[in-house]
Amino acid sequence: MNKEIRFFKNRISVRSAETGQTGRVIEGRAIPFDSPSLPICEDEDFTFIEYINKDAFNRALENPNAEVMFLYSHDWDSPLARRTAGRLKIEKREDGIYFEATPPDTTRAQDLIKDIEAGNIQGNSFGFCITKDRWFKNKDGVNCREVLEAELLEISPVVMPAYPDTTLAKRSFNLANSAKKKTRRQKLNNELDYLERKIRSQKFHKKQSTKG
């Protein structure tokens, strides 16, 4: 499996930790459910809109040992929190997946908190690996992709989002189209075979009735 990254513009906030705990908590919505993304465009002949199914990340959410990292601008060399260490909490709600991260008191973490409080952070990206998806066209004829199952790898607040790499999405789209074409060809072949057998049967019965 290969990782894909998507950006979601939303409000991220910072609050003090609960009574009896130390540090600051960074929280927000990481992933929206069943909401159309802005058109994701790789080139003129491939543009699509993406939806995240509300059950897409159930496996990760239900498995407490499934690792999810909290990073600053996708920097894996300086992680700020991780789920298995108890510093990152992820929760499924009606409209998406929410997170609470409690980073350590490091320069990197303080820089992120200051950027959030200054309004420099535009939103967050999330890194994921898709294991099951579905392609369809909406009423305007635009290609749409619904993510049905995926593994959540990381959540990253970012100052400016990188343009999404859609190479994997295009590969999935091409595979889905090939499968549809193969199914249509098979259906057409079956229909032609049925018609040929029907014609042969009619000719045979006509010949038998002539003999009689």
PDB file of C-alpha atoms in Angstrom:
ATOM      1  CA  MET A   1       0.000   0.000   0.000  1.00  0.00           C
ATOM      2  CA  ASN A   2       1.110   3.583  -0.687  1.00  0.00           C
ATOM      3  CA  LYS A   3       0.290   6.717   1.238  1.00  0.00           C
ATOM      4  CA  GLU A   4      -1.936   9.471  -0.092  1.00  0.00           C
ATOM      5  CA  ILE A   5      -2.273  12.921   1.463  1.00  0.00           C
ATOM      6  CA  ARG A   6      -5.299  15.202   1.516  1.00  0.00           C
ATOM      7  CA  PHE A   7      -5.719  18.702   2.913  1.00  0.00           C
ATOM      8  CA  PHE A   8      -8.787  19.862   4.798  1.00  0.00           C
ATOM      9  CA  LYS A   9      -9.227  23.513   5.717  1.00  0.00           C
ATOM     10  CA  ASN A  10     -10.672  23.807   9.191  1.00  0.00           C
ATOM     11  CA  ARG A  11     -10.238  25.512  12.522  1.00  0.00           C
ATOM     12  CA  ILE A  12      -7.603  24.084  14.849  1.00  0.00           C
ATOM     13  CA  SER A  13      -7.533  25.338  18.423  1.00  0.00           C
ATOM     14  CA  VAL A  14      -5.259  25.197  21.473  1.00  0.00           C
ATOM     15  CA  ARG A  15      -6.430  24.886  25.044  1.00  0.00           C
ATOM     16  CA  SER A  16      -4.926  24.175  28.426  1.00  0.00           C
ATOM     17  CA  ALA A  17      -4.762  20.588  29.589  1.00  0.00           C
ATOM     18  CA  GLU A  18      -7.383  19.301  32.006  1.00  0.00           C
ATOM     19  CA  THR A  19      -7.056  19.807  35.731  1.00  0.00           C
ATOM     20  CA  GLY A  20      -4.206  17.720  37.131  1.00  0.00           C
ATOM     21  CA  GLN A  21      -2.456  17.512  33.765  1.00  0.00           C
ATOM     22  CA  THR A  22       0.256  19.658  32.263  1.00  0.00           C
ATOM     23  CA  GLY A  23       0.862  21.062  28.814  1.00  0.00           C
ATOM     24  CA  ARG A  24      -1.337  22.396  26.035  1.00  0.00           C
ATOM     25  CA  VAL A  25      -3.822  20.446  23.933  1.00  0.00           C
ATOM     26  CA  ILE A  26      -4.183  20.924  20.181  1.00  0.00           C
ATOM     27  CA  GLU A  27      -7.558  19.836  18.866  1.00  0.00           C
ATOM     28  CA  GLY A  28      -9.760  19.955  15.816  1.00  0.00           C
ATOM     29  CA  ARG A  29     -11.478  17.928  13.122  1.00  0.00           C
ATOM     30  CA  ALA A  30      -9.012  15.873  11.120  1.00  0.00           C
ATOM     31  CA  ILE A  31     -11.273  14.270   8.495  1.00  0.00           C
ATOM     32  CA  PRO A  32     -14.788  15.222   7.326  1.00  0.00           C
ATOM     33  CA  PHE A  33     -17.299  12.495   6.454  1.00  0.00           C
ATOM     34  CA  ASP A  34     -19.430  12.295   3.308  1.00  0.00           C
ATOM     35  CA  SER A  35     -18.532  15.834   2.213  1.00  0.00           C
ATOM     36  CA  PRO A  36     -17.378  16.492  -1.343  1.00  0.00           C
ATOM     37  CA  SER A  37     -13.814  17.716  -1.606  1.00  0.00           C
ATOM     38  CA  LEU A  38     -12.896  20.541  -3.918  1.00  0.00           C
ATOM     39  CA  PRO A  39     -12.093  19.196  -7.392  1.00  0.00           C
ATOM     40  CA  ILE A  40      -8.758  17.400  -7.257  1.00  0.00           C
ATOM     41  CA  CYS A  41      -6.987  17.874 -10.561  1.00  0.00           C
ATOM     42  CA  GLU A  42      -3.849  16.197 -11.867  1.00  0.00           C
ATOM     43  CA  ASP A  43      -4.146  17.174 -15.512  1.00  0.00           C
ATOM     44  CA  GLU A  44      -6.787  18.233 -18.002  1.00  0.00           C
ATOM     45  CA  ASP A  45      -8.048  14.705 -18.595  1.00  0.00           C
ATOM     46  CA  PHE A  46      -8.268  13.629 -14.960  1.00  0.00           C
ATOM     47  CA  THR A  47     -10.207  15.582 -12.335  1.00  0.00           C
ATOM     48  CA  PHE A  48     -12.208  14.062  -9.520  1.00  0.00           C
ATOM     49  CA  ILE A  49     -14.081  14.817  -6.314  1.00  0.00           C
ATOM     50  CA  GLU A  50     -13.468  12.701  -3.247  1.00  0.00           C
ATOM     51  CA  TYR A  51     -15.719  11.614  -0.398  1.00  0.00           C
ATOM     52  CA  ILE A  52     -14.683   9.870   2.829  1.00  0.00           C
ATOM     53  CA  ASN A  53     -17.220   7.278   3.947  1.00  0.00           C
ATOM     54  CA  LYS A  54     -18.083   7.529   7.637  1.00  0.00           C
ATOM     55  CA  ASP A  55     -16.951   3.934   8.211  1.00  0.00           C
ATOM     56  CA  ALA A  56     -13.720   4.188   6.219  1.00  0.00           C
ATOM     57  CA  PHE A  57     -11.442   4.334   9.268  1.00  0.00           C
ATOM     58  CA  ASN A  58     -13.353   2.006  11.590  1.00  0.00           C
ATOM     59  CA  ARG A  59     -10.526  -0.544  11.687  1.00  0.00           C
ATOM     60  CA  ALA A  60      -7.994   2.020  12.882  1.00  0.00           C
ATOM     61  CA  LEU A  61     -10.402   3.500  15.394  1.00  0.00           C
ATOM     62  CA  GLU A  62     -11.385   0.135  16.859  1.00  0.00           C
ATOM     63  CA  ASN A  63      -7.802  -1.120  17.175  1.00  0.00           C
ATOM     64  CA  PRO A  64      -5.986   0.693  20.022  1.00  0.00           C
ATOM     65  CA  ASN A  65      -2.660  -0.633  18.726  1.00  0.00           C
ATOM     66  CA  ALA A  66      -3.104   0.946  15.292  1.00  0.00           C
ATOM     67  CA  GLU A  67      -0.467   3.660  15.222  1.00  0.00           C
ATOM     68  CA  VAL A  68      -1.362   7.184  14.157  1.00  0.00           C
ATOM     69  CA  MET A  69       1.178  10.004  14.316  1.00  0.00           C
ATOM     70  CA  PHE A  70       0.681  13.720  14.918  1.00  0.00           C
ATOM     71  CA  LEU A  71       3.235  15.706  12.909  1.00  0.00           C
ATOM     72  CA  TYR A  72       4.008  19.295  12.009  1.00  0.00           C
ATOM     73  CA  SER A  73       3.855  19.690   8.207  1.00  0.00           C
ATOM     74  CA  HIS A  74       4.427  15.955   7.657  1.00  0.00           C
ATOM     75  CA  ASP A  75       7.846  16.005   9.352  1.00  0.00           C
ATOM     76  CA  TRP A  76       8.387  12.383  10.423  1.00  0.00           C
ATOM     77  CA  ASP A  77      11.777  13.231  11.930  1.00  0.00           C
ATOM     78  CA  SER A  78      10.204  15.290  14.715  1.00  0.00           C
ATOM     79  CA  PRO A  79       6.889  13.696  15.744  1.00  0.00           C
ATOM     80  CA  LEU A  80       4.801  15.683  18.206  1.00  0.00           C
ATOM     81  CA  ALA A  81       2.484  12.935  19.472  1.00  0.00           C
ATOM     82  CA  ARG A  82       1.585   9.355  18.781  1.00  0.00           C
ATOM     83  CA  ARG A  83      -1.517   7.398  19.564  1.00  0.00           C
ATOM     84  CA  THR A  84       0.127   4.377  21.193  1.00  0.00           C
ATOM     85  CA  ALA A  85       1.951   6.683  23.637  1.00  0.00           C
ATOM     86  CA  GLY A  86      -1.363   8.136  24.783  1.00  0.00           C
ATOM     87  CA  ARG A  87      -0.485  11.616  23.511  1.00  0.00           C
ATOM     88  CA  LEU A  88      -2.898  11.527  20.548  1.00  0.00           C
ATOM     89  CA  LYS A  89      -6.588  10.744  20.868  1.00  0.00           C
ATOM     90  CA  ILE A  90      -8.800  10.221  17.845  1.00  0.00           C
ATOM     91  CA  GLU A  91     -12.565  10.053  18.036  1.00  0.00           C
ATOM     92  CA  LYS A  92     -15.277   9.345  15.501  1.00  0.00           C
ATOM     93  CA  ARG A  93     -18.235  11.726  15.588  1.00  0.00           C
ATOM     94  CA  GLU A  94     -21.219  12.213  13.339  1.00  0.00           C
ATOM     95  CA  ASP A  95     -19.472  14.593  10.944  1.00  0.00           C
ATOM     96  CA  GLY A  96     -15.906  13.293  10.988  1.00  0.00           C
ATOM     97  CA  ILE A  97     -12.849  12.194  12.914  1.00  0.00           C
ATOM     98  CA  TYR A  98     -11.631  14.557  15.622  1.00  0.00           C
ATOM     99  CA  PHE A  99      -8.268  14.620  17.357  1.00  0.00           C
ATOM    100  CA  GLU A 100      -6.695  15.822  20.582  1.00  0.00           C
ATOM    101  CA  ALA A 101      -2.905  15.980  20.689  1.00  0.00           C
ATOM    102  CA  THR A 102      -0.810  16.774  23.755  1.00  0.00           C
ATOM    103  CA  PRO A 103       2.710  17.435  22.488  1.00  0.00           C
ATOM    104  CA  PRO A 104       5.748  17.639  24.781  1.00  0.00           C
ATOM    105  CA  ASP A 105       7.245  20.982  25.779  1.00  0.00           C
ATOM    106  CA  THR A 106       9.680  21.198  22.871  1.00  0.00           C
ATOM    107  CA  THR A 107      10.668  24.083  20.604  1.00  0.00           C
ATOM    108  CA  ARG A 108       8.935  22.348  17.690  1.00  0.00           C
ATOM    109  CA  ALA A 109       5.676  21.987  19.609  1.00  0.00           C
ATOM    110  CA  GLN A 110       5.785  25.575  20.860  1.00  0.00           C
ATOM    111  CA  ASP A 111       6.372  26.828  17.318  1.00  0.00           C
ATOM    112  CA  LEU A 112       3.262  24.968  16.164  1.00  0.00           C
ATOM    113  CA  ILE A 113       1.163  26.323  19.035  1.00  0.00           C
ATOM    114  CA  LYS A 114       2.308  29.879  18.281  1.00  0.00           C
ATOM    115  CA  ASP A 115       1.488  29.427  14.579  1.00  0.00           C
ATOM    116  CA  ILE A 116      -2.005  28.171  15.457  1.00  0.00           C
ATOM    117  CA  GLU A 117      -2.658  31.030  17.868  1.00  0.00           C
ATOM    118  CA  ALA A 118      -1.352  33.542  15.296  1.00  0.00           C
ATOM    119  CA  GLY A 119      -3.710  32.179  12.650  1.00  0.00           C
ATOM    120  CA  ASN A 120      -0.890  30.978  10.381  1.00  0.00           C
ATOM    121  CA  ILE A 121      -2.189  27.438  10.169  1.00  0.00           C
ATOM    122  CA  GLN A 122      -4.612  27.002   7.261  1.00  0.00           C
ATOM    123  CA  GLY A 123      -5.858  23.586   8.342  1.00  0.00           C
ATOM    124  CA  ASN A 124      -4.491  20.083   8.453  1.00  0.00           C
ATOM    125  CA  SER A 125      -3.556  17.262   6.147  1.00  0.00           C
ATOM    126  CA  PHE A 126      -4.024  13.589   6.816  1.00  0.00           C
ATOM    127  CA  GLY A 127      -2.005  10.747   5.414  1.00  0.00           C
ATOM    128  CA  PHE A 128      -3.782   7.487   4.652  1.00  0.00           C
ATOM    129  CA  CYS A 129      -3.607   4.275   2.655  1.00  0.00           C
ATOM    130  CA  ILE A 130      -6.759   3.271   0.797  1.00  0.00           C
ATOM    131  CA  THR A 131      -7.650  -0.416   0.784  1.00  0.00           C
ATOM    132  CA  LYS A 132     -11.083  -0.141  -0.823  1.00  0.00           C
ATOM    133  CA  ASP A 133     -12.769   2.569  -2.887  1.00  0.00           C
ATOM    134  CA  ARG A 134     -15.628   3.116  -5.321  1.00  0.00           C
ATOM    135  CA  TRP A 135     -15.730   5.278  -8.460  1.00  0.00           C
ATOM    136  CA  PHE A 136     -18.849   6.848  -9.937  1.00  0.00           C
ATOM    137  CA  LYS A 137     -19.996   9.942 -11.824  1.00  0.00           C
ATOM    138  CA  ASN A 138     -22.158  12.600 -10.201  1.00  0.00           C
ATOM    139  CA  LYS A 139     -25.095  14.341 -11.876  1.00  0.00           C
ATOM    140  CA  ASP A 140     -22.698  16.757 -13.600  1.00  0.00           C
ATOM    141  CA  GLY A 141     -20.681  13.905 -15.069  1.00  0.00           C
ATOM    142  CA  VAL A 142     -17.655  14.522 -12.833  1.00  0.00           C
ATOM    143  CA  ASN A 143     -15.639  11.511 -11.684  1.00  0.00           C
ATOM    144  CA  CYS A 144     -16.135  10.870  -7.976  1.00  0.00           C
ATOM    145  CA  ARG A 145     -14.236   8.602  -5.631  1.00  0.00           C
ATOM    146  CA  GLU A 146     -15.662   7.321  -2.364  1.00  0.00           C
ATOM    147  CA  VAL A 147     -13.094   6.030   0.110  1.00  0.00           C
ATOM    148  CA  LEU A 148     -14.703   2.964   1.703  1.00  0.00           C
ATOM    149  CA  GLU A 149     -11.824   1.507   3.725  1.00  0.00           C
ATOM    150  CA  ALA A 150      -8.481   3.029   4.640  1.00  0.00           C
ATOM    151  CA  GLU A 151      -5.710   3.078   7.212  1.00  0.00           C
ATOM    152  CA  LEU A 152      -5.045   6.390   8.936  1.00  0.00           C
ATOM    153  CA  LEU A 153      -1.298   7.024   9.261  1.00  0.00           C
ATOM    154  CA  GLU A 154      -0.858  10.626  10.304  1.00  0.00           C
ATOM    155  CA  ILE A 155      -2.495  13.966  11.029  1.00  0.00           C
ATOM    156  CA  SER A 156      -0.471  17.074  10.221  1.00  0.00           C
ATOM    157  CA  PRO A 157      -1.362  20.729  10.765  1.00  0.00           C
ATOM    158  CA  VAL A 158       0.154  22.682   7.886  1.00  0.00           C
ATOM    159  CA  VAL A 159       0.817  26.338   7.145  1.00  0.00           C
ATOM    160  CA  MET A 160       0.261  25.866   3.419  1.00  0.00           C
ATOM    161  CA  PRO A 161      -1.080  22.666   1.899  1.00  0.00           C
ATOM    162  CA  ALA A 162       0.912  20.860  -0.741  1.00  0.00           C
ATOM    163  CA  TYR A 163      -1.042  20.069  -3.902  1.00  0.00           C
ATOM    164  CA  PRO A 164      -2.228  16.466  -3.575  1.00  0.00           C
ATOM    165  CA  ASP A 165      -0.394  13.785  -5.512  1.00  0.00           C
ATOM    166  CA  THR A 166      -3.149  11.936  -7.357  1.00  0.00           C
ATOM    167  CA  THR A 167      -0.997   9.295  -9.028  1.00  0.00           C
ATOM    168  CA  LEU A 168      -2.443   6.523  -6.858  1.00  0.00           C
ATOM    169  CA  ALA A 169      -5.991   7.820  -7.327  1.00  0.00           C
ATOM    170  CA  LYS A 170      -5.558   7.810 -11.100  1.00  0.00           C
ATOM    171  CA  ARG A 171      -4.210   4.267 -10.956  1.00  0.00           C
ATOM    172  CA  SER A 172      -7.251   3.194  -8.926  1.00  0.00           C
ATOM    173  CA  PHE A 173      -9.557   5.005 -11.367  1.00  0.00           C
ATOM    174  CA  ASN A 174      -7.952   3.267 -14.352  1.00  0.00           C
ATOM    175  CA  LEU A 175      -8.247  -0.127 -12.665  1.00  0.00           C
ATOM    176  CA  ALA A 176     -11.922   0.508 -11.855  1.00  0.00           C
ATOM    177  CA  ASN A 177     -12.572   1.583 -15.450  1.00  0.00           C
ATOM    178  CA  SER A 178     -10.777  -1.493 -16.806  1.00  0.00           C
ATOM    179  CA  ALA A 179     -12.892  -3.726 -14.581  1.00  0.00           C
ATOM    180  CA  LYS A 180     -16.094  -2.011 -15.776  1.00  0.00           C
ATOM    181  CA  LYS A 181     -15.053  -2.370 -19.417  1.00  0.00           C
ATOM    182  CA  LYS A 182     -14.221  -6.032 -18.859  1.00  0.00           C
ATOM    183  CA  THR A 183     -17.618  -6.597 -17.254  1.00  0.00           C
ATOM    184  CA  ARG A 184     -19.365  -4.809 -20.147  1.00  0.00           C
ATOM    185  CA  ARG A 185     -17.416  -6.854 -22.700  1.00  0.00           C
ATOM    186  CA  GLN A 186     -18.291 -10.061 -20.888  1.00  0.00           C
ATOM    187  CA  LYS A 187     -21.957  -9.075 -20.754  1.00  0.00           C
ATOM    188  CA  LEU A 188     -21.933  -8.217 -24.464  1.00  0.00           C
ATOM    189  CA  ASN A 189     -20.222 -11.507 -25.301  1.00  0.00           C
ATOM    190  CA  ASN A 190     -22.811 -13.398 -23.258  1.00  0.00           C
ATOM    191  CA  GLU A 191     -25.631 -11.601 -25.091  1.00  0.00           C
ATOM    192  CA  LEU A 192     -24.061 -12.351 -28.497  1.00  0.00           C
ATOM    193  CA  ASP A 193     -23.558 -15.980 -27.542  1.00  0.00           C
ATOM    194  CA  TYR A 194     -27.199 -16.206 -26.458  1.00  0.00           C
ATOM    195  CA  LEU A 195     -28.396 -14.692 -29.748  1.00  0.00           C
ATOM    196  CA  GLU A 196     -26.210 -17.037 -31.798  1.00  0.00           C
ATOM    197  CA  ARG A 197     -27.546 -20.060 -29.919  1.00  0.00           C
ATOM    198  CA  LYS A 198     -31.109 -18.796 -30.360  1.00  0.00           C
ATOM    199  CA  ILE A 199     -30.611 -18.336 -34.123  1.00  0.00           C
ATOM    200  CA  ARG A 200     -29.082 -21.811 -34.473  1.00  0.00           C
ATOM    201  CA  SER A 201     -31.985 -23.288 -32.529  1.00  0.00           C
ATOM    202  CA  GLN A 202     -34.540 -21.507 -34.731  1.00  0.00           C
ATOM    203  CA  LYS A 203     -32.777 -22.729 -37.889  1.00  0.00           C
ATOM    204  CA  PHE A 204     -32.685 -26.279 -36.557  1.00  0.00           C
ATOM    205  CA  HIS A 205     -36.398 -26.286 -35.694  1.00  0.00           C
ATOM    206  CA  LYS A 206     -37.241 -24.737 -39.058  1.00  0.00           C
ATOM    207  CA  LYS A 207     -35.275 -27.456 -40.862  1.00  0.00           C
ATOM    208  CA  GLN A 208     -36.977 -30.170 -38.808  1.00  0.00           C
ATOM    209  CA  SER A 209     -40.436 -28.799 -39.571  1.00  0.00           C
ATOM    210  CA  THR A 210     -39.573 -28.665 -43.300  1.00  0.00           C
ATOM    211  CA  LYS A 211     -38.543 -32.322 -43.233  1.00  0.00           C
ATOM    212  CA  GLY A 212     -41.774 -33.244 -41.541  1.00  0.00           C
TER     213      GLY A 212
END
